[in-house]
Amino acid sequence: MTEQVPTEHVSSPSAAAAPGADGVRPLPSLSPSRAADFKTCPLLYRFRSIDRIPEQPTAEQVRGTLVHAVLEKLFDSPATARTRPLAEEMVEPQWDRLVEEQPEFGTIFEAEGAMTREQFLSSAQDLLGGYFAVEDPRRLEPAEREQLIEAVLGAEGGEQLLIRGYIDRLDVSPGGDLRVVDYKTGGAPREAFEARALFQLKFYALVLWRTRGVVPRVLRLLYLKDAEICDYTPDAEELTRFEKTLFALWRAIENAIETQDFRPKPSKLCGWCSHQQRCPEFGGTLPPFPVQVTAQTVDSRQARLLAAQPEG
C-alpha cells in the first residue's frame, strides 16, 4: 500500500507562521525532489508544488516505478531465492498491482509510437538484469526499504525546517555503519543530471546524521541501465555546509512565494519539461497565481515520477 505523507501548509511566510487548529505552528517542509526542482528552475517548482499541475507520466518514469516495486518486493523472499528469474517473474504481477492502484499508468501505451505492454515489461526485465550485474541480493539483508526519513533542522525557538524523503534501501553493517542505496533506472548521470543526483544523496545523509548521530559511510547510486555503481562518501563538515544551503534555499522559496515571483531558468533539462506551453521562455502564458498556496509532500511513488531523470 502506498504511504501518504501528511500535508504541510507553506502558503507564505506569514501563513506558514500561523498556528494550526491545535495551536502548534506547523514547520515548513522540504523534500529532495522539491528542493532540486527549485534549484533546477524556480518556475518548475511553482508548477509542481504551488499550481500542482498534473503531469502525464512517461513510459520511462513508470518503468522506473515498476522496477523499484520489484526490487522492494524481491527482498521479501528468502535470501537464497532472490535470483534474477524470480525478479523477472515478479514484473507482471507488480505491474498489474501498480495499474490497479494508479490507472493513469496504463495510458503510456496509448501514445503514437508507444511500445506495447509486452515490450514495456521486457524492458523492465532488462533493467533488472543490470541490477543483478552489480549486486547479489542473496548476500544482503537490508535494514529498511522504501523508508520515510525525516529530521527537523535548526534550534527550537529559532528558524527550523522539516526535511523528509524516501530512501530505497538502507543497509546497516554489524559495526553500525550506514549505507544508503538508491536505484536509478536511467543512465549514469552526465552534466546537468549529476548535480541533482548528488544533491539528493546529501539530503539523505543529512537526515540520517541528524536523526541517528551517524554520518553514512557510503551513499550508493545503482544505475541499472548502465550496470554501474556510483559511491559517495560524505563527512560532517560537508553536511553542515549543506544544512546551511537548505535553509538558504527555503528562504529563497519563501521570498518567491511572498513576491509571487518564480522565474524560469533555461537549461538542457527544458527539453524534457512538460510545462513548455505555460513557460514564458517558450512563448507560453503563466496561469494565475493561486489565492491559497499550499505545498504537499507526495508519496514515494509520486515523488519518484516527478524526480525521474530522462534516460541517457
Short mmCIF file of C-alpha atoms in Angstrom, two decimals:
data_model
loop_
_atom_site.label_atom_id
_atom_site.label_comp_id
_atom_site.label_asym_id
_atom_site.label_seq_id
_atom_site.Cartn_x
_atom_site.Cartn_y
_atom_site.Cartn_z
CA MET A 1 0.00 0.00 0.00
CA THR A 2 1.21 3.47 -0.84
CA GLU A 3 2.07 5.52 2.22
CA GLN A 4 0.86 9.12 2.14
CA VAL A 5 2.88 11.79 3.88
CA PRO A 6 0.84 14.37 5.80
CA THR A 7 0.26 17.70 4.07
CA GLU A 8 2.41 20.62 5.16
CA HIS A 9 0.99 24.10 4.52
CA VAL A 10 3.52 26.71 3.44
CA SER A 11 1.25 29.29 1.89
CA SER A 12 3.51 32.25 2.58
CA PRO A 13 5.98 33.32 5.25
CA SER A 14 3.13 34.84 7.25
CA ALA A 15 0.70 31.97 6.64
CA ALA A 16 3.37 29.39 7.37
CA ALA A 17 3.91 31.05 10.73
CA ALA A 18 0.23 30.92 11.71
CA PRO A 19 -0.67 28.34 14.38
CA GLY A 20 -2.77 25.37 13.36
CA ALA A 21 -6.06 24.31 14.90
CA ASP A 22 -4.18 22.69 17.77
CA GLY A 23 -2.25 25.88 18.48
CA VAL A 24 1.00 24.40 17.23
CA ARG A 25 2.79 26.25 14.44
CA PRO A 26 3.47 23.84 11.58
CA LEU A 27 7.01 23.65 10.31
CA PRO A 28 7.79 24.30 6.67
CA SER A 29 8.89 21.09 4.97
CA LEU A 30 11.12 20.25 2.05
CA SER A 31 11.84 17.05 0.15
CA PRO A 32 14.88 16.40 -2.05
CA SER A 33 12.72 16.35 -5.18
CA ARG A 34 11.07 19.68 -4.49
CA ALA A 35 14.33 21.27 -3.37
CA ALA A 36 16.01 20.06 -6.55
CA ASP A 37 13.09 21.43 -8.58
CA PHE A 38 13.65 24.92 -7.19
CA LYS A 39 17.38 24.73 -7.79
CA THR A 40 16.81 23.47 -11.33
CA CYS A 41 14.11 26.02 -12.17
CA PRO A 42 12.03 28.07 -9.71
CA LEU A 43 9.14 28.11 -12.18
CA LEU A 44 9.15 24.32 -12.30
CA TYR A 45 8.84 24.32 -8.51
CA ARG A 46 5.82 26.60 -8.81
CA PHE A 47 4.10 24.42 -11.41
CA ARG A 48 4.60 21.28 -9.33
CA SER A 49 4.30 22.44 -5.71
CA ILE A 50 2.07 25.51 -5.89
CA ASP A 51 -0.09 25.21 -9.01
CA ARG A 52 0.05 21.41 -8.68
CA ILE A 53 -0.46 20.97 -12.39
CA PRO A 54 -0.80 17.25 -13.21
CA GLU A 55 1.96 15.74 -15.34
CA GLN A 56 1.36 12.83 -17.65
CA PRO A 57 3.82 10.09 -16.66
CA THR A 58 6.21 8.92 -19.33
CA ALA A 59 6.99 5.29 -20.08
CA GLU A 60 10.50 5.78 -18.67
CA GLN A 61 9.21 7.18 -15.40
CA VAL A 62 6.57 4.47 -14.98
CA ARG A 63 9.11 1.77 -15.79
CA GLY A 64 11.31 3.15 -13.03
CA THR A 65 8.44 2.90 -10.58
CA LEU A 66 7.82 -0.69 -11.66
CA VAL A 67 11.45 -1.73 -11.26
CA HIS A 68 11.62 -0.12 -7.82
CA ALA A 69 8.50 -2.05 -6.80
CA VAL A 70 10.01 -5.34 -7.96
CA LEU A 71 13.28 -4.74 -6.11
CA GLU A 72 11.42 -3.85 -2.93
CA LYS A 73 9.30 -7.00 -3.22
CA LEU A 74 12.31 -9.17 -4.02
CA PHE A 75 13.72 -8.75 -0.51
CA ASP A 76 10.54 -10.24 0.98
CA SER A 77 11.74 -13.59 -0.37
CA PRO A 78 14.27 -15.81 1.45
CA ALA A 79 17.84 -14.84 0.64
CA THR A 80 18.59 -17.98 -1.36
CA ALA A 81 15.54 -17.39 -3.57
CA ARG A 82 16.49 -13.85 -4.65
CA THR A 83 17.52 -14.67 -8.20
CA ARG A 84 17.07 -12.89 -11.49
CA PRO A 85 14.43 -15.38 -12.73
CA LEU A 86 12.36 -14.73 -9.62
CA ALA A 87 12.67 -10.97 -10.07
CA GLU A 88 11.61 -11.26 -13.71
CA GLU A 89 8.59 -13.32 -12.67
CA MET A 90 7.55 -10.52 -10.34
CA VAL A 91 7.42 -7.91 -13.11
CA GLU A 92 3.96 -8.70 -14.49
CA PRO A 93 2.11 -9.09 -11.15
CA GLN A 94 3.74 -5.94 -9.81
CA TRP A 95 2.71 -4.10 -12.97
CA ASP A 96 -0.88 -5.25 -12.60
CA ARG A 97 -0.88 -4.04 -8.99
CA LEU A 98 0.50 -0.62 -9.92
CA VAL A 99 -2.06 -0.12 -12.69
CA GLU A 100 -4.85 -1.07 -10.31
CA GLU A 101 -3.61 1.49 -7.79
CA GLN A 102 -2.80 4.17 -10.37
CA PRO A 103 -4.81 3.60 -13.58
CA GLU A 104 -3.09 6.51 -15.35
CA PHE A 105 0.00 4.31 -15.65
CA GLY A 106 -1.85 2.20 -18.21
CA THR A 107 -2.17 5.17 -20.56
CA ILE A 108 1.52 5.05 -21.53
CA PHE A 109 0.68 2.58 -24.32
CA GLU A 110 -1.82 4.91 -25.99
CA ALA A 111 0.59 7.47 -27.47
CA GLU A 112 1.57 7.23 -31.11
CA GLY A 113 4.67 5.09 -31.48
CA ALA A 114 4.46 3.84 -27.90
CA MET A 115 5.82 0.42 -27.03
CA THR A 116 3.43 -2.44 -26.42
CA ARG A 117 2.70 -3.83 -22.98
CA GLU A 118 4.92 -6.84 -23.74
CA GLN A 119 7.80 -4.63 -24.87
CA PHE A 120 7.42 -2.47 -21.78
CA LEU A 121 7.53 -5.42 -19.38
CA SER A 122 10.50 -6.87 -21.25
CA SER A 123 12.40 -3.57 -20.93
CA ALA A 124 11.77 -3.62 -17.17
CA GLN A 125 13.23 -7.14 -17.02
CA ASP A 126 16.29 -5.87 -18.89
CA LEU A 127 16.84 -3.24 -16.19
CA LEU A 128 16.64 -5.93 -13.55
CA GLY A 129 19.45 -7.65 -15.38
CA GLY A 130 21.51 -4.51 -14.80
CA TYR A 131 20.78 -4.75 -11.11
CA PHE A 132 21.95 -8.35 -10.86
CA ALA A 133 25.12 -7.41 -12.74
CA VAL A 134 26.21 -5.12 -9.91
CA GLU A 135 24.67 -6.69 -6.77
CA ASP A 136 23.88 -10.11 -5.39
CA PRO A 137 20.74 -9.71 -3.25
CA ARG A 138 21.27 -13.18 -1.79
CA ARG A 139 24.13 -11.71 0.26
CA LEU A 140 22.17 -8.71 1.54
CA GLU A 141 19.70 -8.18 4.38
CA PRO A 142 18.51 -4.59 4.18
CA ALA A 143 17.64 -2.91 7.46
CA GLU A 144 14.96 -0.78 5.82
CA ARG A 145 13.27 -0.47 2.41
CA GLU A 146 11.15 2.34 0.96
CA GLN A 147 11.58 4.11 4.26
CA LEU A 148 10.43 7.63 5.05
CA ILE A 149 13.18 9.51 6.89
CA GLU A 150 12.78 13.00 8.27
CA ALA A 151 14.56 15.44 10.54
CA VAL A 152 13.96 18.90 11.94
CA LEU A 153 16.83 21.25 11.26
CA GLY A 154 17.59 24.25 13.45
CA ALA A 155 17.13 25.02 17.14
CA GLU A 156 13.75 25.13 18.85
CA GLY A 157 12.54 28.70 19.11
CA GLY A 158 14.59 29.73 16.11
CA GLU A 159 14.47 29.09 12.40
CA GLN A 160 13.52 25.47 11.75
CA LEU A 161 12.90 23.35 8.69
CA LEU A 162 11.47 19.84 8.41
CA ILE A 163 13.23 17.80 5.73
CA ARG A 164 11.94 14.43 4.64
CA GLY A 165 12.30 11.90 1.88
CA TYR A 166 12.01 8.23 0.98
CA ILE A 167 15.13 6.12 0.63
CA ASP A 168 15.02 2.99 -1.49
CA ARG A 169 17.17 0.92 0.83
CA LEU A 170 19.23 1.29 3.98
CA ASP A 171 21.93 -1.25 4.83
CA VAL A 172 23.47 -1.37 8.30
CA SER A 173 26.73 -3.24 8.92
CA PRO A 174 27.37 -5.26 12.11
CA GLY A 175 29.55 -2.37 13.23
CA GLY A 176 26.72 0.14 12.77
CA ASP A 177 27.94 1.74 9.53
CA LEU A 178 25.15 3.01 7.28
CA ARG A 179 24.90 2.60 3.54
CA VAL A 180 22.10 4.34 1.67
CA VAL A 181 21.23 2.74 -1.66
CA ASP A 182 19.23 4.50 -4.36
CA TYR A 183 18.16 2.76 -7.56
CA LYS A 184 18.34 4.75 -10.79
CA THR A 185 16.72 3.34 -13.91
CA GLY A 186 18.07 5.97 -16.27
CA GLY A 187 21.67 6.16 -17.43
CA ALA A 188 24.54 7.21 -15.19
CA PRO A 189 24.44 10.97 -14.59
CA ARG A 190 26.02 13.27 -17.11
CA GLU A 191 26.47 17.02 -16.86
CA ALA A 192 23.16 18.59 -15.78
CA PHE A 193 21.89 15.38 -14.19
CA GLU A 194 24.92 14.68 -11.99
CA ALA A 195 24.40 17.65 -9.67
CA ARG A 196 20.80 16.67 -8.97
CA ALA A 197 21.78 13.10 -8.07
CA LEU A 198 24.48 14.26 -5.65
CA PHE A 199 22.11 16.80 -4.09
CA GLN A 200 19.65 14.01 -3.33
CA LEU A 201 22.35 11.89 -1.71
CA LYS A 202 23.50 14.71 0.57
CA PHE A 203 19.89 15.33 1.57
CA TYR A 204 19.51 11.74 2.77
CA ALA A 205 22.88 11.82 4.52
CA LEU A 206 21.94 14.95 6.43
CA VAL A 207 18.64 13.46 7.65
CA LEU A 208 20.36 10.29 8.87
CA TRP A 209 23.12 12.26 10.58
CA ARG A 210 20.68 14.50 12.42
CA THR A 211 18.37 11.65 13.48
CA ARG A 212 20.88 8.89 14.24
CA GLY A 213 24.04 10.80 15.03
CA VAL A 214 25.93 8.83 12.39
CA VAL A 215 27.21 10.12 9.07
CA PRO A 216 26.55 7.39 6.48
CA ARG A 217 29.71 5.61 5.43
CA VAL A 218 28.51 5.18 1.85
CA LEU A 219 25.83 6.73 -0.32
CA ARG A 220 25.36 4.44 -3.28
CA LEU A 221 23.65 5.05 -6.59
CA LEU A 222 22.93 1.93 -8.63
CA TYR A 223 22.50 2.79 -12.31
CA LEU A 224 20.65 -0.20 -13.67
CA LYS A 225 20.64 0.78 -17.33
CA ASP A 226 24.43 1.00 -17.45
CA ALA A 227 25.06 -1.56 -14.67
CA GLU A 228 27.23 0.97 -12.85
CA ILE A 229 27.77 1.83 -9.19
CA CYS A 230 28.45 5.37 -8.02
CA ASP A 231 29.60 5.60 -4.39
CA TYR A 232 29.84 8.85 -2.50
CA THR A 233 31.29 9.37 0.99
CA PRO A 234 30.09 12.45 2.89
CA ASP A 235 31.61 13.97 6.01
CA ALA A 236 30.22 16.04 8.86
CA GLU A 237 31.81 19.29 7.72
CA GLU A 238 30.28 19.00 4.28
CA LEU A 239 26.85 18.15 5.70
CA THR A 240 27.00 21.19 7.99
CA ARG A 241 27.53 23.37 4.93
CA PHE A 242 24.74 21.56 3.13
CA GLU A 243 22.34 22.25 6.01
CA LYS A 244 23.05 25.97 5.63
CA THR A 245 22.38 25.61 1.91
CA LEU A 246 18.95 24.12 2.59
CA PHE A 247 17.99 26.98 4.90
CA ALA A 248 19.10 29.48 2.27
CA LEU A 249 17.12 27.60 -0.33
CA TRP A 250 13.99 27.64 1.81
CA ARG A 251 14.34 31.39 2.39
CA ALA A 252 14.51 31.84 -1.37
CA ILE A 253 11.33 29.75 -1.78
CA GLU A 254 9.54 31.81 0.89
CA ASN A 255 10.59 35.01 -0.84
CA ALA A 256 9.37 33.71 -4.21
CA ILE A 257 6.00 32.81 -2.65
CA GLU A 258 5.71 36.20 -0.95
CA THR A 259 6.51 38.10 -4.16
CA GLN A 260 4.78 35.55 -6.44
CA ASP A 261 7.96 35.61 -8.49
CA PHE A 262 9.10 32.20 -9.74
CA ARG A 263 11.37 32.81 -12.69
CA PRO A 264 12.23 30.25 -15.37
CA LYS A 265 15.81 29.03 -15.51
CA PRO A 266 16.54 27.74 -19.02
CA SER A 267 18.84 24.72 -19.24
CA LYS A 268 19.33 21.45 -21.09
CA LEU A 269 16.57 20.00 -18.92
CA CYS A 270 13.96 22.18 -20.64
CA GLY A 271 13.74 19.63 -23.44
CA TRP A 272 12.12 17.14 -21.06
CA CYS A 273 9.79 19.61 -19.30
CA SER A 274 6.06 19.04 -19.73
CA HIS A 275 5.21 22.68 -18.95
CA GLN A 276 6.64 24.43 -22.00
CA GLN A 277 3.21 25.64 -23.11
CA ARG A 278 2.97 27.64 -19.86
CA CYS A 279 6.56 28.86 -19.75
CA PRO A 280 7.40 32.41 -20.91
CA GLU A 281 10.73 31.13 -22.24
CA PHE A 282 8.75 29.16 -24.84
CA GLY A 283 6.13 31.83 -25.52
CA GLY A 284 3.70 30.40 -23.00
CA THR A 285 1.38 32.20 -20.60
CA LEU A 286 1.61 31.71 -16.87
CA PRO A 287 -1.58 30.64 -15.09
CA PRO A 288 -2.89 33.00 -12.38
CA PHE A 289 -1.09 32.63 -9.08
CA PRO A 290 -3.26 30.59 -6.68
CA VAL A 291 -5.00 32.54 -3.94
CA GLN A 292 -4.50 29.78 -1.39
CA VAL A 293 -1.00 28.41 -1.74
CA THR A 294 -0.04 25.09 -0.18
CA ALA A 295 2.79 22.66 -0.75
CA GLN A 296 2.37 18.97 -0.21
CA THR A 297 5.00 16.29 0.22
CA VAL A 298 3.97 13.45 -2.04
CA ASP A 299 4.26 9.72 -1.51
CA SER A 300 7.24 7.71 -2.65
CA ARG A 301 5.88 6.56 -6.00
CA GLN A 302 4.61 10.02 -6.95
CA ALA A 303 7.88 11.58 -5.85
CA ARG A 304 9.81 9.12 -7.98
CA LEU A 305 7.76 10.02 -11.04
CA LEU A 306 8.41 13.72 -10.52
CA ALA A 307 12.08 13.24 -9.78
CA ALA A 308 12.76 10.69 -12.52
CA GLN A 309 15.51 11.61 -14.93
CA PRO A 310 15.37 11.14 -18.69
CA GLU A 311 17.17 8.09 -19.98
CA GLY A 312 20.52 8.78 -21.46
#
